[in-house]
Amino acid sequence: MAKIKINKKRCKGCQLCIVYCPKKNIKVAKDLNELGIFPAEIHAEEECTGCGICFLMCPDVCIEIEGE
Amino acid sequence: MAKNYKRPESLVDVATHYCAGCGHGILHRIVAEVIDELGVREKTIAIAPVGCAVSAYDYWQFDCAEAAHGRALAVATAIKRVQPDKVVFTYQGDGDLAAIGTAETIHAANRGENLTVIFVNNAVYGMTGGQMAPTTLADQKTATTPAGRDVKKEGFPLKISEMLVLLDGVYSVERTSLSTPAGVLVTKKAIKGAFENQIQGKGFSIVEVLSMCPTYWDKSPADSARWIEEVLSQYFKLGKLK
Amino acid sequence: MKRKILISGNEAMGEAAIRAGCRFYAGYPITPQNELTAYMANAFQKAGGIFIQPESELAAISMVYGASASGVRAMTSSSSPGISLKQEGISYISGAHIPAVIINVMRAGPGLGNIWPAQSDYFQAVKGGGHGDYHMIVLAPGSVQESFDLTKLAFDLADKYRIASMILSDGILGQIMEALEFDDESKPPQPPEKPWALTGAKDRKPNIVRSLSMKRDEVEKNNLLLQKKYRRIESAEVRFEASGLKDAALAVVAYGSMSRIAKSAVESLRKQGKKVGIFRPITLWPFPKKQLEKLSGKTKKILVVEMSCGQMVEDVRLAAAKSATVGFYGRSGGGIPTEKQVTREILKMLAQKR
């Protein structure tokens, strides 16, 4: 099961990861980050298949995934 | 088994100045991944344009020269001629490459300079506030075409890549897009190929990458990606042109 | 082994570039400097130099920027209209602190003007024809031999101070053929180490050659750095030639080919017992301000003669007008002040009370 990490501090809230995640497993966080935007946040870690589509689409390399 | 996805070594771990959802961020990562995978970081010299990517050197871990607006390919030509063993590439926007730098682009291509060119087409001038670019589409509204680009007055979106196909000096021309995960993978493959062409001395290789500019398209990042899919790439057709 | 050949000014500058270890040249055709470009296409390339005839002069200056950023000696040459196209590139070269040699074989302007000689690009060269506070070292040869010597010097000074050096020649000096003496076996000097050059970040942090910075104070700091460099150059690199000034009542100030015509007038008047001398700036920047100020202490009449409507005269006035009367005579647009006309102007000024 892949381990996904989202750097909420650096996320600019473009939401491309949210739109393209095939599992719809990324959502908008409730709390603002330092940039004053609602960053992306993983919905259910165990659901993540580690496909990396979110990584491909993230313009700010906020997402890192460790495979098994 | 899932792969590891992490920041490529050649990409500095720092926040960028790019807007949310801007294609430059994805493309900077792709370039860094390719340079790492080819193992050429210590031989790479980039030439940055004037435009949103003017300070791309803040984000890459290899030597970089800043060129006057439009002159990146002249600077690159000299660097490559003086140091043929180095991997030299330009990273230019549509204004830099296809407006003020048109002559440099056509003549560097026509000389068949053994260079890799990454041409970011986002159909506007981003750095200066969303003005019309040579690749702005007909009827597309910009800061300088508030009622939409009027082809009778402002001419047609410039198909510079198609023009370069005609030059014998040009080895490969490809147009890709960042608007979908598949498009990002195709873009990476094309850019890697363009660098490999240079390393094998094949000659002038250019990859035109359609890239989102949410701020000046006045769309969300996701809608900007969709706009590329449904509109921009209908005029600027994707695929291998040469 | 000392060699002596008959060669044009343009070609002499090409030979000098080869002997100075120039490795890259980009030049676009424009009269009256074409022989230099042709020489580089021929002798320079045979000597292993990289030659490009690009699509325009402004591409050429950006190519020099790229070659120089790679750490090699690089040069371009052109004539007045082409030099105007290079001004933005020169400003970038200056802001990025990289060496370059630029040769301007001046012709009549403004606009397309004509191919006849002139000196009307003085302001553009010494005051900075591009944007921002910057200077080039500007050297004005007066002969084919000096065109050769100053071109070699231009490369050394460019590397020494990481600055653009310009040779300000003109259509006369470029085209005339004179004797040139040089040491045939002289090897180019070893250029200084260039750790800042873009050679691939191997075993070092990446280098960036640029003039832009997004950080508020960095560009101001860069300007202070440039000004410090210019002060150093002004104190160390002024060059001029002076003759017959010890007892001179009137000094003619002229440079380049104009100084040769003026010298003939001065020498013939000297023979007639007139107390006249000549002061010839060789570095137009850094300008010999102190020397002219000192001269104006004892020689109360100064006549500036130029192939222009009066440009260097302003700098001479700044240096000398406090204590001397500074007159001017000039012809532009290809008009060349004749010895007779210069003699007439000298005598007129000598006759004036003050």
PDB file of N, CA and C in Angstrom, chain C residues 93-134:
ATOM      1  N   ILE C  93      25.560  42.532 -21.417  1.00  0.00           N
ATOM      2  CA  ILE C  93      26.942  42.092 -21.170  1.00  0.00           C
ATOM      3  C   ILE C  93      27.503  42.865 -19.978  1.00  0.00           C
ATOM      4  N   SER C  94      27.201  44.164 -19.937  1.00  0.00           N
ATOM      5  CA  SER C  94      27.717  44.996 -18.844  1.00  0.00           C
ATOM      6  C   SER C  94      27.077  44.588 -17.513  1.00  0.00           C
ATOM      7  N   GLY C  95      25.780  44.408 -17.516  1.00  0.00           N
ATOM      8  CA  GLY C  95      25.086  44.061 -16.268  1.00  0.00           C
ATOM      9  C   GLY C  95      25.494  42.699 -15.738  1.00  0.00           C
ATOM     10  N   ALA C  96      25.886  41.813 -16.671  1.00  0.00           N
ATOM     11  CA  ALA C  96      26.261  40.455 -16.255  1.00  0.00           C
ATOM     12  C   ALA C  96      27.770  40.356 -15.980  1.00  0.00           C
ATOM     13  N   HIS C  97      28.494  41.470 -16.110  1.00  0.00           N
ATOM     14  CA  HIS C  97      29.945  41.488 -15.843  1.00  0.00           C
ATOM     15  C   HIS C  97      30.695  40.460 -16.675  1.00  0.00           C
ATOM     16  N   ILE C  98      30.398  40.400 -17.987  1.00  0.00           N
ATOM     17  CA  ILE C  98      31.190  39.447 -18.775  1.00  0.00           C
ATOM     18  C   ILE C  98      31.992  40.206 -19.831  1.00  0.00           C
ATOM     19  N   PRO C  99      33.205  39.683 -20.137  1.00  0.00           N
ATOM     20  CA  PRO C  99      34.074  40.363 -21.095  1.00  0.00           C
ATOM     21  C   PRO C  99      33.560  40.210 -22.521  1.00  0.00           C
ATOM     22  N   ALA C 100      33.892  41.189 -23.358  1.00  0.00           N
ATOM     23  CA  ALA C 100      33.552  41.080 -24.791  1.00  0.00           C
ATOM     24  C   ALA C 100      34.328  42.179 -25.514  1.00  0.00           C
ATOM     25  N   VAL C 101      34.637  41.917 -26.787  1.00  0.00           N
ATOM     26  CA  VAL C 101      35.286  42.950 -27.603  1.00  0.00           C
ATOM     27  C   VAL C 101      34.358  43.274 -28.761  1.00  0.00           C
ATOM     28  N   ILE C 102      34.069  44.562 -28.908  1.00  0.00           N
ATOM     29  CA  ILE C 102      33.151  45.005 -29.957  1.00  0.00           C
ATOM     30  C   ILE C 102      33.886  46.068 -30.782  1.00  0.00           C
ATOM     31  N   ILE C 103      33.907  45.877 -32.098  1.00  0.00           N
ATOM     32  CA  ILE C 103      34.602  46.833 -32.961  1.00  0.00           C
ATOM     33  C   ILE C 103      33.570  47.616 -33.769  1.00  0.00           C
ATOM     34  N   ASN C 104      33.682  48.947 -33.705  1.00  0.00           N
ATOM     35  CA  ASN C 104      32.791  49.809 -34.489  1.00  0.00           C
ATOM     36  C   ASN C 104      33.627  50.592 -35.501  1.00  0.00           C
ATOM     37  N   VAL C 105      33.477  50.248 -36.766  1.00  0.00           N
ATOM     38  CA  VAL C 105      34.148  51.020 -37.814  1.00  0.00           C
ATOM     39  C   VAL C 105      33.129  52.063 -38.261  1.00  0.00           C
ATOM     40  N   MET C 106      33.229  53.240 -37.666  1.00  0.00           N
ATOM     41  CA  MET C 106      32.153  54.228 -37.774  1.00  0.00           C
ATOM     42  C   MET C 106      31.943  54.721 -39.196  1.00  0.00           C
ATOM     43  N   ARG C 107      30.658  54.991 -39.512  1.00  0.00           N
ATOM     44  CA  ARG C 107      30.314  55.554 -40.824  1.00  0.00           C
ATOM     45  C   ARG C 107      29.374  56.717 -40.598  1.00  0.00           C
ATOM     46  N   ALA C 108      29.039  57.401 -41.695  1.00  0.00           N
ATOM     47  CA  ALA C 108      28.214  58.613 -41.581  1.00  0.00           C
ATOM     48  C   ALA C 108      26.792  58.249 -41.169  1.00  0.00           C
ATOM     49  N   GLY C 109      26.268  58.998 -40.232  1.00  0.00           N
ATOM     50  CA  GLY C 109      24.862  58.834 -39.835  1.00  0.00           C
ATOM     51  C   GLY C 109      24.193  60.191 -39.852  1.00  0.00           C
ATOM     52  N   PRO C 110      23.022  60.373 -39.255  1.00  0.00           N
ATOM     53  CA  PRO C 110      22.230  59.296 -38.663  1.00  0.00           C
ATOM     54  C   PRO C 110      21.473  58.508 -39.729  1.00  0.00           C
ATOM     55  N   GLY C 111      20.746  57.489 -39.248  1.00  0.00           N
ATOM     56  CA  GLY C 111      20.003  56.636 -40.184  1.00  0.00           C
ATOM     57  C   GLY C 111      20.974  55.866 -41.049  1.00  0.00           C
ATOM     58  N   LEU C 112      20.569  55.599 -42.244  1.00  0.00           N
ATOM     59  CA  LEU C 112      21.459  54.801 -43.103  1.00  0.00           C
ATOM     60  C   LEU C 112      22.705  55.613 -43.476  1.00  0.00           C
ATOM     61  N   GLY C 113      22.550  56.965 -43.487  1.00  0.00           N
ATOM     62  CA  GLY C 113      23.723  57.840 -43.652  1.00  0.00           C
ATOM     63  C   GLY C 113      24.460  57.495 -44.926  1.00  0.00           C
ATOM     64  N   ASN C 114      25.670  57.041 -44.776  1.00  0.00           N
ATOM     65  CA  ASN C 114      26.426  56.516 -45.928  1.00  0.00           C
ATOM     66  C   ASN C 114      27.639  55.781 -45.390  1.00  0.00           C
ATOM     67  N   ILE C 115      28.432  55.314 -46.316  1.00  0.00           N
ATOM     68  CA  ILE C 115      29.549  54.475 -45.855  1.00  0.00           C
ATOM     69  C   ILE C 115      30.810  55.303 -45.613  1.00  0.00           C
ATOM     70  N   TRP C 116      30.686  56.629 -45.747  1.00  0.00           N
ATOM     71  CA  TRP C 116      31.883  57.455 -45.550  1.00  0.00           C
ATOM     72  C   TRP C 116      32.223  57.522 -44.068  1.00  0.00           C
ATOM     73  N   PRO C 117      33.487  57.834 -43.738  1.00  0.00           N
ATOM     74  CA  PRO C 117      33.896  57.820 -42.328  1.00  0.00           C
ATOM     75  C   PRO C 117      33.254  58.942 -41.532  1.00  0.00           C
ATOM     76  N   ALA C 118      33.136  58.703 -40.226  1.00  0.00           N
ATOM     77  CA  ALA C 118      32.615  59.743 -39.327  1.00  0.00           C
ATOM     78  C   ALA C 118      33.021  59.383 -37.911  1.00  0.00           C
ATOM     79  N   GLN C 119      32.778  60.269 -36.981  1.00  0.00           N
ATOM     80  CA  GLN C 119      33.039  60.026 -35.560  1.00  0.00           C
ATOM     81  C   GLN C 119      31.803  60.369 -34.747  1.00  0.00           C
ATOM     82  N   SER C 120      30.619  60.189 -35.374  1.00  0.00           N
ATOM     83  CA  SER C 120      29.400  60.680 -34.706  1.00  0.00           C
ATOM     84  C   SER C 120      28.769  59.623 -33.799  1.00  0.00           C
ATOM     85  N   ASP C 121      29.535  58.526 -33.481  1.00  0.00           N
ATOM     86  CA  ASP C 121      28.997  57.553 -32.529  1.00  0.00           C
ATOM     87  C   ASP C 121      29.686  57.688 -31.173  1.00  0.00           C
ATOM     88  N   TYR C 122      30.379  58.802 -30.964  1.00  0.00           N
ATOM     89  CA  TYR C 122      31.142  59.002 -29.715  1.00  0.00           C
ATOM     90  C   TYR C 122      30.239  58.904 -28.497  1.00  0.00           C
ATOM     91  N   PHE C 123      29.133  59.696 -28.542  1.00  0.00           N
ATOM     92  CA  PHE C 123      28.220  59.659 -27.384  1.00  0.00           C
ATOM     93  C   PHE C 123      27.726  58.233 -27.126  1.00  0.00           C
ATOM     94  N   GLN C 124      27.283  57.583 -28.218  1.00  0.00           N
ATOM     95  CA  GLN C 124      26.734  56.232 -28.058  1.00  0.00           C
ATOM     96  C   GLN C 124      27.751  55.308 -27.375  1.00  0.00           C
ATOM     97  N   ALA C 125      29.048  55.496 -27.755  1.00  0.00           N
ATOM     98  CA  ALA C 125      30.082  54.586 -27.232  1.00  0.00           C
ATOM     99  C   ALA C 125      30.440  54.918 -25.785  1.00  0.00           C
ATOM    100  N   VAL C 126      30.653  56.208 -25.503  1.00  0.00           N
ATOM    101  CA  VAL C 126      31.207  56.525 -24.180  1.00  0.00           C
ATOM    102  C   VAL C 126      30.142  56.833 -23.135  1.00  0.00           C
ATOM    103  N   LYS C 127      28.952  57.306 -23.618  1.00  0.00           N
ATOM    104  CA  LYS C 127      27.926  57.615 -22.612  1.00  0.00           C
ATOM    105  C   LYS C 127      27.021  56.413 -22.366  1.00  0.00           C
ATOM    106  N   GLY C 128      27.188  55.384 -23.206  1.00  0.00           N
ATOM    107  CA  GLY C 128      26.325  54.205 -23.027  1.00  0.00           C
ATOM    108  C   GLY C 128      25.121  54.310 -23.928  1.00  0.00           C
ATOM    109  N   GLY C 129      25.108  53.512 -25.009  1.00  0.00           N
ATOM    110  CA  GLY C 129      24.015  53.616 -25.973  1.00  0.00           C
ATOM    111  C   GLY C 129      22.827  52.757 -25.569  1.00  0.00           C
ATOM    112  N   GLY C 130      23.038  51.922 -24.577  1.00  0.00           N
ATOM    113  CA  GLY C 130      21.935  51.059 -24.125  1.00  0.00           C
ATOM    114  C   GLY C 130      21.359  51.584 -22.831  1.00  0.00           C
ATOM    115  N   HIS C 131      20.502  50.761 -22.211  1.00  0.00           N
ATOM    116  CA  HIS C 131      19.827  51.241 -21.000  1.00  0.00           C
ATOM    117  C   HIS C 131      20.690  50.944 -19.773  1.00  0.00           C
ATOM    118  N   GLY C 132      20.490  51.769 -18.740  1.00  0.00           N
ATOM    119  CA  GLY C 132      21.169  51.545 -17.471  1.00  0.00           C
ATOM    120  C   GLY C 132      22.509  52.255 -17.371  1.00  0.00           C
ATOM    121  N   ASP C 133      22.973  52.345 -16.095  1.00  0.00           N
ATOM    122  CA  ASP C 133      24.274  53.000 -15.867  1.00  0.00           C
ATOM    123  C   ASP C 133      25.381  52.011 -16.156  1.00  0.00           C
ATOM    124  N   TYR C 134      26.040  52.165 -17.285  1.00  0.00           N
ATOM    125  CA  TYR C 134      27.184  51.281 -17.533  1.00  0.00           C
ATOM    126  C   TYR C 134      28.157  51.998 -18.448  1.00  0.00           C
TER     127      TYR C 134
END
